[in-house]
Amino acid sequence: MNMFSYFNHSTPSHRLWVSVFLGLMVWTGCGGASYDVAPVTGQAMLDGKPLPAACVRFLPQVAGRPASAITDQEGRYELRYTVDSYGAPPGTYRVEITTGGLSADESRHIKELVPAEYNEKTELLVEVKSEPNVIDFDLQSK
């Protein structure tokens, strides 16, 4: 049964809901939502050394989605907000930085190198401004 024959054999209220849904899809467009984000880059260091393969998560203090990144070999990161947008909306964020968890193939557990006050008990707060942001983290393990 194709969509049009289904539509012709459905109840009037069901046709109304399908029409509303299709209308909303057309009205919002296929390009997805547009977000007001500012670029956020930086470097994560632990005891003065680059922190590679760390997950950096910016968690908004008000409603909204987090932005995150994985650091490269030099500890550098560039936040990603959605699949199509890099950065984060302006505002205040609690930041979690972690290295532990499962390996990429989920075959082994990787030890957490970053102290809890920078991840699950994070004390890191940052402000993202509506301009390009460079936010570096110099973490201490002791």
Tab-separated table of C-alpha atoms in Angstrom:
chain	number	residue	atom	x	y	z
A	1	MET	CA	0.000	0.000	0.000
A	2	ASN	CA	1.514	3.327	-0.975
A	3	MET	CA	1.160	6.517	1.038
A	4	PHE	CA	-1.646	7.951	-1.095
A	5	SER	CA	-3.895	4.887	-0.915
A	6	TYR	CA	-3.283	4.743	2.858
A	7	PHE	CA	-4.209	8.415	3.113
A	8	ASN	CA	-7.474	7.830	1.174
A	9	HIS	CA	-8.503	4.894	3.427
A	10	SER	CA	-7.693	6.462	6.797
A	11	THR	CA	-10.075	8.230	9.174
A	12	PRO	CA	-10.616	12.006	8.867
A	13	SER	CA	-8.852	12.704	12.196
A	14	HIS	CA	-5.898	10.575	11.170
A	15	ARG	CA	-5.662	12.410	7.846
A	16	LEU	CA	-5.670	15.698	9.784
A	17	TRP	CA	-2.699	14.603	11.953
A	18	VAL	CA	-0.772	13.318	8.942
A	19	SER	CA	-1.442	16.623	7.146
A	20	VAL	CA	-0.255	18.622	10.166
A	21	PHE	CA	2.891	16.510	10.428
A	22	LEU	CA	3.693	16.863	6.724
A	23	GLY	CA	2.970	20.606	6.899
A	24	LEU	CA	5.405	21.002	9.805
A	25	MET	CA	8.075	19.115	7.883
A	26	VAL	CA	7.658	21.431	4.889
A	27	TRP	CA	7.501	24.544	7.096
A	28	THR	CA	10.699	23.710	9.027
A	29	GLY	CA	12.570	22.573	5.928
A	30	CYS	CA	14.989	19.751	5.434
A	31	GLY	CA	18.127	21.688	6.322
A	32	GLY	CA	17.664	21.233	10.048
A	33	ALA	CA	17.626	23.903	12.704
A	34	SER	CA	19.960	26.839	12.649
A	35	TYR	CA	21.911	27.386	15.870
A	36	ASP	CA	23.581	30.548	17.101
A	37	VAL	CA	26.946	29.079	18.072
A	38	ALA	CA	30.359	30.631	18.568
A	39	PRO	CA	33.575	28.768	17.723
A	40	VAL	CA	35.293	27.189	20.750
A	41	THR	CA	38.801	25.762	20.522
A	42	GLY	CA	41.554	25.188	23.037
A	43	GLN	CA	44.042	22.794	24.531
A	44	ALA	CA	43.789	20.417	27.488
A	45	MET	CA	46.960	19.801	29.475
A	46	LEU	CA	47.541	17.498	32.455
A	47	ASP	CA	50.531	18.314	34.677
A	48	GLY	CA	51.972	20.529	31.928
A	49	LYS	CA	51.732	17.849	29.209
A	50	PRO	CA	49.184	17.577	26.371
A	51	LEU	CA	46.198	15.362	27.178
A	52	PRO	CA	45.480	13.270	24.042
A	53	ALA	CA	42.254	11.339	23.377
A	54	ALA	CA	40.351	13.129	26.148
A	55	CYS	CA	36.635	13.832	25.906
A	56	VAL	CA	35.884	17.503	26.589
A	57	ARG	CA	32.180	18.183	27.297
A	58	PHE	CA	30.615	21.607	27.789
A	59	LEU	CA	27.351	21.148	29.745
A	60	PRO	CA	25.067	24.214	29.702
A	61	GLN	CA	24.047	25.723	33.045
A	62	VAL	CA	20.597	26.430	31.571
A	63	ALA	CA	18.503	24.241	29.294
A	64	GLY	CA	20.200	23.078	26.133
A	65	ARG	CA	22.334	20.396	24.641
A	66	PRO	CA	26.004	19.864	25.495
A	67	ALA	CA	28.850	20.452	23.059
A	68	SER	CA	31.818	18.093	22.987
A	69	ALA	CA	35.140	17.224	21.397
A	70	ILE	CA	37.948	14.684	21.530
A	71	THR	CA	41.449	16.068	21.933
A	72	ASP	CA	44.177	15.296	19.401
A	73	GLN	CA	47.747	14.166	20.210
A	74	GLU	CA	48.671	17.720	21.305
A	75	GLY	CA	45.602	17.998	23.529
A	76	ARG	CA	43.881	20.446	21.137
A	77	TYR	CA	40.128	20.361	20.665
A	78	GLU	CA	37.371	22.012	18.642
A	79	LEU	CA	33.881	21.770	20.116
A	80	ARG	CA	31.074	20.320	18.035
A	81	TYR	CA	27.480	21.258	18.863
A	82	THR	CA	25.624	19.297	16.183
A	83	VAL	CA	26.653	17.235	13.193
A	84	ASP	CA	26.681	20.433	11.120
A	85	SER	CA	27.845	23.067	13.612
A	86	TYR	CA	31.057	23.601	15.531
A	87	GLY	CA	31.245	25.586	18.763
A	88	ALA	CA	28.633	26.267	21.438
A	89	PRO	CA	25.893	28.823	22.033
A	90	PRO	CA	26.990	31.747	24.218
A	91	GLY	CA	26.473	31.101	27.926
A	92	THR	CA	27.937	29.513	31.048
A	93	TYR	CA	29.045	25.884	30.945
A	94	ARG	CA	30.228	23.275	33.404
A	95	VAL	CA	33.105	21.390	31.764
A	96	GLU	CA	33.890	17.695	32.156
A	97	ILE	CA	37.164	16.275	30.872
A	98	THR	CA	37.621	12.501	30.888
A	99	THR	CA	39.986	9.902	29.484
A	100	GLY	CA	38.574	6.712	30.993
A	101	GLY	CA	35.972	4.331	29.693
A	102	LEU	CA	35.839	1.522	27.185
A	103	SER	CA	38.310	1.238	24.332
A	104	ALA	CA	37.004	2.006	20.830
A	105	ASP	CA	36.358	-1.687	20.185
A	106	GLU	CA	34.881	-2.067	23.728
A	107	SER	CA	37.311	-4.885	24.502
A	108	ARG	CA	38.975	-3.292	27.542
A	109	HIS	CA	38.497	-0.582	30.161
A	110	ILE	CA	40.797	2.431	29.929
A	111	LYS	CA	41.942	3.914	33.250
A	112	GLU	CA	40.813	7.474	34.024
A	113	LEU	CA	43.830	9.797	34.135
A	114	VAL	CA	41.952	12.982	35.012
A	115	PRO	CA	41.026	13.627	38.671
A	116	ALA	CA	37.308	13.614	39.578
A	117	GLU	CA	37.215	17.386	40.205
A	118	TYR	CA	37.582	17.818	36.421
A	119	ASN	CA	34.993	15.224	35.365
A	120	GLU	CA	32.220	13.609	37.454
A	121	LYS	CA	32.732	16.155	40.297
A	122	THR	CA	33.846	18.928	37.984
A	123	GLU	CA	34.537	22.371	39.371
A	124	LEU	CA	35.320	23.839	35.948
A	125	LEU	CA	33.028	26.670	34.819
A	126	VAL	CA	33.584	28.665	31.641
A	127	GLU	CA	31.802	31.431	29.771
A	128	VAL	CA	31.357	31.104	26.001
A	129	LYS	CA	31.076	34.516	24.366
A	130	SER	CA	29.407	35.286	21.025
A	131	GLU	CA	32.809	35.589	19.334
A	132	PRO	CA	35.575	33.040	18.656
A	133	ASN	CA	36.648	31.533	22.002
A	134	VAL	CA	39.978	29.955	22.940
A	135	ILE	CA	39.537	28.117	26.231
A	136	ASP	CA	42.553	26.202	27.513
A	137	PHE	CA	42.594	23.825	30.495
A	138	ASP	CA	45.740	23.268	32.571
A	139	LEU	CA	44.731	20.408	34.851
A	140	GLN	CA	46.750	19.096	37.796
A	141	SER	CA	46.664	15.444	38.874
A	142	LYS	CA	47.990	16.159	42.374
